[in-house]
Short mmCIF file of C-alpha atoms in Angstrom, two decimals:
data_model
loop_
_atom_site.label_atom_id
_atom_site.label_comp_id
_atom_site.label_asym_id
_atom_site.label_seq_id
_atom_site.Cartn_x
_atom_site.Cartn_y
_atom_site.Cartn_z
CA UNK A 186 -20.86 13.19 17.57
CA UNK A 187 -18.52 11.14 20.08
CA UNK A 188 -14.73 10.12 19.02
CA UNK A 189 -15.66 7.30 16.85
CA UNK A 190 -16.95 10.01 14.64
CA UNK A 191 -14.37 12.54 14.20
CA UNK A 192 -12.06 9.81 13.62
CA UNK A 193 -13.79 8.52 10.68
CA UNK A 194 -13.18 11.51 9.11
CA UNK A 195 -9.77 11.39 10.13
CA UNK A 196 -9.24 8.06 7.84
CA UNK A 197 -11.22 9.77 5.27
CA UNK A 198 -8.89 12.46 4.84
CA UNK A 199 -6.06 9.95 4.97
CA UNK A 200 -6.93 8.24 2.14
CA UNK A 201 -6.57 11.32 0.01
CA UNK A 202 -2.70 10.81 0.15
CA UNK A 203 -3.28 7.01 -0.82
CA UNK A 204 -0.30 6.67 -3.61
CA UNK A 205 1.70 9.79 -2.92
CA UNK A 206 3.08 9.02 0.91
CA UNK A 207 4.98 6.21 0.48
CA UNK A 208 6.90 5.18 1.86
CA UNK A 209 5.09 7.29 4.92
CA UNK A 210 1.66 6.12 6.39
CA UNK A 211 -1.14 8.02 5.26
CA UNK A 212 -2.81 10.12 8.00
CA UNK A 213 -5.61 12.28 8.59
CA UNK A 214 -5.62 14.85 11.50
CA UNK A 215 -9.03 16.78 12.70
CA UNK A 216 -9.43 19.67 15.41
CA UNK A 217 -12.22 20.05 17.09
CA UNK A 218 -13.57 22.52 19.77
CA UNK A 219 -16.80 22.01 21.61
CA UNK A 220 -18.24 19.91 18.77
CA UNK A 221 -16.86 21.94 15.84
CA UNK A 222 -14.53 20.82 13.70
CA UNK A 223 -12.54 24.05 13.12
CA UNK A 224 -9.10 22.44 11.39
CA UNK A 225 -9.01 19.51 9.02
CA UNK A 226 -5.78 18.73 6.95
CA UNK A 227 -4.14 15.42 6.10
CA UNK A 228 -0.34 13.93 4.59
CA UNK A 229 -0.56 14.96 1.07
CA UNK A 230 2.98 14.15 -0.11
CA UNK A 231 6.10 12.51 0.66
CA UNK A 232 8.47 14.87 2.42
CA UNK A 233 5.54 17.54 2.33
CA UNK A 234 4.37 18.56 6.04
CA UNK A 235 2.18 16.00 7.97
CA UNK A 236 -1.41 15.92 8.77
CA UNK A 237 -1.20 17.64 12.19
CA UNK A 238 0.45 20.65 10.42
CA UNK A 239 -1.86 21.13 7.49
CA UNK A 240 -4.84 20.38 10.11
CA UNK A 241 -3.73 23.64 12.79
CA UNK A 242 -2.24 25.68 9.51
CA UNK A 243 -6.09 25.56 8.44
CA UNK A 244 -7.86 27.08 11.28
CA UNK A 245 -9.11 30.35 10.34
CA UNK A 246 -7.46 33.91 11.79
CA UNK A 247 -10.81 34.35 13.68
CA UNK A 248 -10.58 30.31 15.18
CA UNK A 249 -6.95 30.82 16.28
CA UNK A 250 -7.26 31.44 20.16
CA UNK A 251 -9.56 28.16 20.31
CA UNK A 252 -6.52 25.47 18.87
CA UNK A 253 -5.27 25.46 23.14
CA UNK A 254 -8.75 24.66 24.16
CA UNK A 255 -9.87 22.44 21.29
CA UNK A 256 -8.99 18.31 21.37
CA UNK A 257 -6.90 16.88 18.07
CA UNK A 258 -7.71 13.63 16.60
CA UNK A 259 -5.33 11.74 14.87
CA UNK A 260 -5.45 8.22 12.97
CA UNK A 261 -1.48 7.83 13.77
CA UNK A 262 0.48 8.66 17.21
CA UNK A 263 2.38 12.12 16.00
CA UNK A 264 6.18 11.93 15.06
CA UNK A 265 8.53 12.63 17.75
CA UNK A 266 11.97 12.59 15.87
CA UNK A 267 13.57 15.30 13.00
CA UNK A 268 13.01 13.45 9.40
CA UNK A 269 12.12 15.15 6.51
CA UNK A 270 10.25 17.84 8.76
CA UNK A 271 10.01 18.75 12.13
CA UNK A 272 8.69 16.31 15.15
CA UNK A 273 4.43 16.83 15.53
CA UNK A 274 4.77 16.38 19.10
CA UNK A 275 6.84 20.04 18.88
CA UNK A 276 4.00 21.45 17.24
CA UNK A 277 1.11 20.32 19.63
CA UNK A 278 3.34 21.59 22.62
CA UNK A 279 3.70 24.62 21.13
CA UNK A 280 -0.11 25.14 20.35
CA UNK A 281 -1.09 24.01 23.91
CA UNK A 282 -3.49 21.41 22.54
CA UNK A 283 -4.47 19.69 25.81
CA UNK A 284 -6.26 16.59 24.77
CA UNK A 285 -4.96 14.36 21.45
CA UNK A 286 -7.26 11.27 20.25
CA UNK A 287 -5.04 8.61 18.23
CA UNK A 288 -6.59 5.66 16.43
CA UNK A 289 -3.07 3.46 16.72
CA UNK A 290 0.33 4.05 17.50
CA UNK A 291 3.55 4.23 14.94
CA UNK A 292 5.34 1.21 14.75
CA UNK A 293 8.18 3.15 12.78
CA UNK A 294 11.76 2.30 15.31
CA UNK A 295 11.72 5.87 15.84
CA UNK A 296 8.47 6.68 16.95
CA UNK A 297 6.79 3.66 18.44
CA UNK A 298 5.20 5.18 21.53
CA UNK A 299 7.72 7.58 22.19
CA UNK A 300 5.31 10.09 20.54
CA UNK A 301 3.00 9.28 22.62
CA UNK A 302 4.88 9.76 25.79
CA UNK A 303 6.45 13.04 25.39
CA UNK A 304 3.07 13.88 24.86
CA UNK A 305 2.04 12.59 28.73
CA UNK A 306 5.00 14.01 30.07
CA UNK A 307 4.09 17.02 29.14
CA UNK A 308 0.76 17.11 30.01
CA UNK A 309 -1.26 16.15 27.69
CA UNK A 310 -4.26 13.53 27.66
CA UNK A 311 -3.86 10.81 24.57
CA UNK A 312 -6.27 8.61 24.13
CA UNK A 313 -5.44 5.67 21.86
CA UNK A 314 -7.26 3.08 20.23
CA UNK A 315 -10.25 5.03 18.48
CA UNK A 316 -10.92 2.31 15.32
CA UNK A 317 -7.65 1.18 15.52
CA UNK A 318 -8.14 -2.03 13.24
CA UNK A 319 -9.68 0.19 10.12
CA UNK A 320 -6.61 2.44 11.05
CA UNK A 321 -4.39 -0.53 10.83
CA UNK A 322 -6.13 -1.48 7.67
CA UNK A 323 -5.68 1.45 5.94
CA UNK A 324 -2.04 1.76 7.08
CA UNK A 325 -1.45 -2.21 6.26
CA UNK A 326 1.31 -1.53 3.91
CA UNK A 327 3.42 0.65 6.12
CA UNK A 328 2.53 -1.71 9.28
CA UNK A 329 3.66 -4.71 6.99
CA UNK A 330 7.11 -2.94 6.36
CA UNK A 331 8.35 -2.12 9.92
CA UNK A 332 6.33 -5.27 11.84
CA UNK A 333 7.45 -7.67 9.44
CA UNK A 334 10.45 -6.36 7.72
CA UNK A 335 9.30 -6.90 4.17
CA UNK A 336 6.94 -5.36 1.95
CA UNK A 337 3.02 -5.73 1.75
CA UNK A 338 2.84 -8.24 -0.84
CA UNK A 339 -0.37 -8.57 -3.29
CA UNK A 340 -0.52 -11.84 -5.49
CA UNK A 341 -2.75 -10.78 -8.46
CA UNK A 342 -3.79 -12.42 -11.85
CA UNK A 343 -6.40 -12.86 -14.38
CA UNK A 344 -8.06 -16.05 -15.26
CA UNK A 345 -10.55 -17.72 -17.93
CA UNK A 346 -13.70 -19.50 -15.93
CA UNK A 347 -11.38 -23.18 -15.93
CA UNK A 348 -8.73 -21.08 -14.30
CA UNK A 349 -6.28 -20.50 -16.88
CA UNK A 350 -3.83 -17.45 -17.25
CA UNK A 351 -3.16 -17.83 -21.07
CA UNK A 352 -3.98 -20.25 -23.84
CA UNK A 353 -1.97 -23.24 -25.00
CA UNK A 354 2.07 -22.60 -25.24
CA UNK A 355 1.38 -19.99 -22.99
CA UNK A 356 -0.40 -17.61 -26.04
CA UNK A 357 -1.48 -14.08 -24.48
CA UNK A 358 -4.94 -14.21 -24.40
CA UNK A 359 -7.37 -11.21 -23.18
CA UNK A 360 -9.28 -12.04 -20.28
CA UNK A 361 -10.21 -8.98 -18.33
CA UNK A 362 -12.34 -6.15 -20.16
CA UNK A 363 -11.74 -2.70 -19.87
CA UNK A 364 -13.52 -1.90 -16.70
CA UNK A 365 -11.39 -4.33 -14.64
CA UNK A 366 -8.18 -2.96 -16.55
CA UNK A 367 -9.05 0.22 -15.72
CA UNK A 368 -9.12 -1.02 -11.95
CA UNK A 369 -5.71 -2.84 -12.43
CA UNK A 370 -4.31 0.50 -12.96
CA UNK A 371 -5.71 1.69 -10.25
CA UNK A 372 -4.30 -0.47 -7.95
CA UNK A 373 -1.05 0.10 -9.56
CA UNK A 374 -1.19 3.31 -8.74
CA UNK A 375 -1.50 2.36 -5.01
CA UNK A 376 1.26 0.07 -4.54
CA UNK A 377 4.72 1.30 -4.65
CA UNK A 378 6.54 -1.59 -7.02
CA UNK A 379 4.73 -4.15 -9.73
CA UNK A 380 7.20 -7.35 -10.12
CA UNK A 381 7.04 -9.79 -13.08
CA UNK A 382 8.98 -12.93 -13.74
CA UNK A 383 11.07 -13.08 -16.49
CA UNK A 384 8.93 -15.60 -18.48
CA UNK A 385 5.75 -12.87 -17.88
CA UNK A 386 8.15 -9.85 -19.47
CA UNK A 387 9.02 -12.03 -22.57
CA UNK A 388 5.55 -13.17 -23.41
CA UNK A 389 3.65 -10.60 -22.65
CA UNK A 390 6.50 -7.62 -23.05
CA UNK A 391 4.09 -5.49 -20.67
CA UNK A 392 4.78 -1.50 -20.03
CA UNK A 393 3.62 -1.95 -16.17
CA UNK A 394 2.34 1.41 -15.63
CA UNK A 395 -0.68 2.81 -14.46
CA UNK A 396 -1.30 5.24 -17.33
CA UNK A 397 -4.89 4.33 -17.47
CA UNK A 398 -5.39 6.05 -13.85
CA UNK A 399 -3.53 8.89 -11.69
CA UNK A 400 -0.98 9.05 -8.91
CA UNK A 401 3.04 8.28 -9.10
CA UNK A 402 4.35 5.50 -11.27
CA UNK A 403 5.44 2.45 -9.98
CA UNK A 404 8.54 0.96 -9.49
CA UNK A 405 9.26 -1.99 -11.56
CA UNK A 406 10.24 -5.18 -10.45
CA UNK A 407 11.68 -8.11 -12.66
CA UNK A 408 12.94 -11.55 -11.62
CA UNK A 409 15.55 -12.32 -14.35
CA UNK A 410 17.73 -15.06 -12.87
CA UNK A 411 20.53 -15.04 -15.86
CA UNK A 412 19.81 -11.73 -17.04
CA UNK A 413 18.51 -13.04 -20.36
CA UNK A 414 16.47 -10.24 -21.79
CA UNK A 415 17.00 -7.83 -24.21
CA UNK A 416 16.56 -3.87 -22.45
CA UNK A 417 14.08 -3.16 -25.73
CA UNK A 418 11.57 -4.42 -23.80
CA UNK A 419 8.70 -2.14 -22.86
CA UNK A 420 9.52 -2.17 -19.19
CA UNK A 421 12.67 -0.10 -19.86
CA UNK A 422 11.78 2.12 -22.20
CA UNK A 423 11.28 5.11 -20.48
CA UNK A 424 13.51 5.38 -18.00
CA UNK A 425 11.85 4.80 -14.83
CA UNK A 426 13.04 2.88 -12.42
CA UNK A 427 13.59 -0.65 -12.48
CA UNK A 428 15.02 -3.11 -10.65
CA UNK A 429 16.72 -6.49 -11.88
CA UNK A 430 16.31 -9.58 -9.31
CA UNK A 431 19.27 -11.67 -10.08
CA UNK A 432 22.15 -14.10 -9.42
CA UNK A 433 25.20 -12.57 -11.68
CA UNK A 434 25.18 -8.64 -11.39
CA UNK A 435 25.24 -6.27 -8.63
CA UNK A 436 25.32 -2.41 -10.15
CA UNK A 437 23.46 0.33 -10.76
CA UNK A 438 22.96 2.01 -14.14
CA UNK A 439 21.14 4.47 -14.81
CA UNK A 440 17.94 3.89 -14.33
CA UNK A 441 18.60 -0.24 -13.59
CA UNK A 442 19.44 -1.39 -10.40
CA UNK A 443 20.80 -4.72 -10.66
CA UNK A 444 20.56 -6.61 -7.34
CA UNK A 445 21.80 -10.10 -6.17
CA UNK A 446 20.15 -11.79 -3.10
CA UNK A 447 22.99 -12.12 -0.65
CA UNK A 448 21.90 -16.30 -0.45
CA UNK A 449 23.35 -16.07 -3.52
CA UNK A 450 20.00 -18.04 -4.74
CA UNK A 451 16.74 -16.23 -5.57
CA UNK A 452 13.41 -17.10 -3.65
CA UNK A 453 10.30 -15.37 -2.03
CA UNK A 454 12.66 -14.63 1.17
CA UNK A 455 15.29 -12.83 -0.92
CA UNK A 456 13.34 -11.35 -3.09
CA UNK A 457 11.58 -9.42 0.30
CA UNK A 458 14.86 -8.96 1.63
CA UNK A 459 16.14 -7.06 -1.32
CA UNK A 460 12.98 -4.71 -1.66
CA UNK A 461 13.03 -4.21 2.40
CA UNK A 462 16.31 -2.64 1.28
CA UNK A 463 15.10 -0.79 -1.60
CA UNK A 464 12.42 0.87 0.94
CA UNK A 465 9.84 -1.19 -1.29
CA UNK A 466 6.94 -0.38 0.80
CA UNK A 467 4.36 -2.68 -1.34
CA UNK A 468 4.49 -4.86 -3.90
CA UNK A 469 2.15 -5.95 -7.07
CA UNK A 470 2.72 -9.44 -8.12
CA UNK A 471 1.20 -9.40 -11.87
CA UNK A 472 2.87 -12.71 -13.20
CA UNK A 473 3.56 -15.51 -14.13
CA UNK A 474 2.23 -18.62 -12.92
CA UNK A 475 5.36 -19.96 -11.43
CA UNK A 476 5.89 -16.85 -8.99
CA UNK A 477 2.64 -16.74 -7.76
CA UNK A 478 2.95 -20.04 -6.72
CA UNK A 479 6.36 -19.63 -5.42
CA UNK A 480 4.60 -16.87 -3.04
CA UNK A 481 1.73 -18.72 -2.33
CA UNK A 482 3.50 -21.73 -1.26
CA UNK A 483 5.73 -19.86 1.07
CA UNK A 484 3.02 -17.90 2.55
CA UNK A 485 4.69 -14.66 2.01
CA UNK A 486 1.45 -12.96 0.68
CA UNK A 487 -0.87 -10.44 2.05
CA UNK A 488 -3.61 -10.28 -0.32
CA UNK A 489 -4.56 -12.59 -3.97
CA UNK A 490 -7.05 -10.55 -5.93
CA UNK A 491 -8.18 -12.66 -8.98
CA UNK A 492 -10.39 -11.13 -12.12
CA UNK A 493 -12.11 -14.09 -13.65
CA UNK A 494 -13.54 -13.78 -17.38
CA UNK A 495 -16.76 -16.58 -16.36
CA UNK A 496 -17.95 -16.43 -20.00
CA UNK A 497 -14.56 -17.33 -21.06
CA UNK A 498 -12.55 -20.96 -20.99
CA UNK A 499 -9.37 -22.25 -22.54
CA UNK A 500 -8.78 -25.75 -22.69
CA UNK A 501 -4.98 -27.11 -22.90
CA UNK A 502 -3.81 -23.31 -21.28
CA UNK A 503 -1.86 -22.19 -18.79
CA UNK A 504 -3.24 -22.82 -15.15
CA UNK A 505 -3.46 -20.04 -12.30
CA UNK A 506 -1.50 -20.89 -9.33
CA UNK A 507 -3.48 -22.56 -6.91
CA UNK A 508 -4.44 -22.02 -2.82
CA UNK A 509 -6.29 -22.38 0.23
CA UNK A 510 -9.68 -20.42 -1.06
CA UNK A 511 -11.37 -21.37 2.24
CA UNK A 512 -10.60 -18.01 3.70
CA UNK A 513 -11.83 -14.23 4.46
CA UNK A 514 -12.70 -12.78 0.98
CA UNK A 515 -14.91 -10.79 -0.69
CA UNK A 516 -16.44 -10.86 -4.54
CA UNK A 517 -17.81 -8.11 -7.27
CA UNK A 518 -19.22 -8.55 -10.79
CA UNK A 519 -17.32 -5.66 -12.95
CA UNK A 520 -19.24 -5.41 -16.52
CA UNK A 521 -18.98 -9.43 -16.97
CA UNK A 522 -15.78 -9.86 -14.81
CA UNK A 523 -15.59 -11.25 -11.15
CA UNK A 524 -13.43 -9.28 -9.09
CA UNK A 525 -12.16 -11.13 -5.85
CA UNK A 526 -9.95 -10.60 -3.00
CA UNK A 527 -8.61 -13.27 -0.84
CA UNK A 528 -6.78 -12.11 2.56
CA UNK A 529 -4.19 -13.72 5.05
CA UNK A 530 -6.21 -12.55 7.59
CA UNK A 531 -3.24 -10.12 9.26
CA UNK A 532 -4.44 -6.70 9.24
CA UNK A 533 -7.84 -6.90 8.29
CA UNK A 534 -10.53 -5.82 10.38
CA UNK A 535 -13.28 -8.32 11.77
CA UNK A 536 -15.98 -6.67 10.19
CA UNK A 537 -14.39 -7.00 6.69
CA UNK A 538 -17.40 -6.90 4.79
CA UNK A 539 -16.78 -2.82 4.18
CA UNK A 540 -13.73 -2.71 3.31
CA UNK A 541 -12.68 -0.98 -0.37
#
């Protein structure tokens, strides 16, 4: 077993927080002494202690005296500030761990190497760079929100076989089966807001939950430029958290935020602005037509995953957004449905093919 291997399992035990850390990373921590893993533990919870501490607080009574001799890999360089709970470079000092492994480091203004360096100043051997681009991938969301200063943003939709999102006068149609809906709210479930354009919320009057899979709810997001719909609408019925992209209100009640983009106009760029502020970590564009596009076009966009019903057309309805399909992507068949993901190409890693 070299380090490639131990920190496999450390994104493997990250990805058991996937939809409960945001807006943390997810991270995975492993001990290991003379090729025995004798501590595993990852970030289970926003606010809830980090992977190095659940990793050392699981070493058994008889495994103690090892942790100073033993060599702790992590998929993220440790915290080195007071947040929610106390800095992990504090806790690896105090345990004597002479050797750390990291995968990247923390991009987050208060870490961002500093973590690292206490770490060498004191003593300590880090080694960085262990599968950093499958770390990078699995962290894309939180990299997206402190490199770029906006929110991971995933353009989604579901289309008949002649690319169409509903039928004639924009009719709601059902185009995805129940497999791929069940995988929608999945990804719901992973992302930490679902947005919808105001046209979307009054012809489809969807609930925009995940209540078909587990994990946290997610925030809702609706672009309503003139604040023209009625609050009966499913979206606001019980009471979670919504907020209202628009050019006439600025308030918050209850459990509507109203926010205007400071432009004073609404567009891709204010709309990221406003959920950068919101601590939006990700966002799941579900509809309509004319958002998408607006996305597309202004190459604010991460991901486009597209379910396709290829046993199903409708002539005369409304078309998909269109783009560049001539890039890194990959395809399923789900019970009938095609299931593919298109990529900007930022985060992901060159050997893409794996990638869930």
């Amino acid at each position: 077993m070299n380090d490639e291997w131990y920190m496999r399992r450390c994104l493997q035990l990250a990805k058991l927080g996937a939809g409960y850390v945001a807006p943390n990373p997810m991270v995975g921590a492993v001990l290991v002494h003379d090729g025995r893993i004798i501590g595993e533990g990852y970030h289970a919870k926003y606010g809830g202690p980090h992977a190095e501490v659940n990793c050392i607080d699981s070493v058994k009574e008889d495994d103690r005296e090892l942790i100073s001799k033993s060599t702790l890999y992590v998929s993220l360089e440790p915290c080195n500030h007071h947040g929610k709970t106390p800095p992990c470079t504090d806790l690896i000092l105090d345990h004597k761990i002479p050797k750390v492994v990291l995968a990247q480091h923390d991009p987050f203004d208060l870490v961002n190497g500093s973590g690292i360096q206490r770490l060498r100043d004191a003593g300590v051997e880090v080694c960085s760079g262990i599968l950093e681009e499958e770390a990078r991938w699995l962290n894309r969301r939180f990299i997206c929100m402190h490199e770029k200063r906006r929110p991971y943003v995933i353009v989604k939709w579901a289309e008949s076989a002649d690319h169409c999102i509903a039928g004639e006068g924009n009719i709601p149609v059902k185009i995805s089966n129940d497999k791929a809906n069940r995988l929608v709210h999945r990804w719901r479930a992973e992302e930490a807001a679902i947005m919808v354009g105001a046209g979307t919320a009054r012809a489809d009057n969807p609930f925009l939950t995940n209540r078909y899979w587990y994990g946290a709810q997610p925030t809702r997001v609706l672009v309503s430029t003139h604040l023209d719909l009625p609050l009966r609408l499913n979206l606001f019925a019980d009471g979670s958290k919504v907020i209202i992209i628009n050019i006439e209100k600025h308030a918050d009640e209850g459990h509507i935020l109203y926010r205007k983009p400071a432009s004073g106009s609404i567009d891709p760029g204010s709309i990221m602005q406003i959920l950068y502020k919101e601590k939006v970590q990700s966002v799941l564009i579900e509809g309509g037509a004319a958002l998408h596009q607006s996305f597309i076009n202004s190459g604010i966009w991460d991901e486009i995953r597209i379910i396709q019903n290829q046993a199903l057309e409708l002539p005369s309805g409304l078309r998909a957004a269109r783009f560049n399909e001539e890039m890194p992507m990959r395809k399923i068949q789900l019970a009938g449905n095609q299931v593919a993901w298109y990529f900007s190409g930022t985060y992901l890693p060159k050997d893409h093919a794996s990638i869930d």
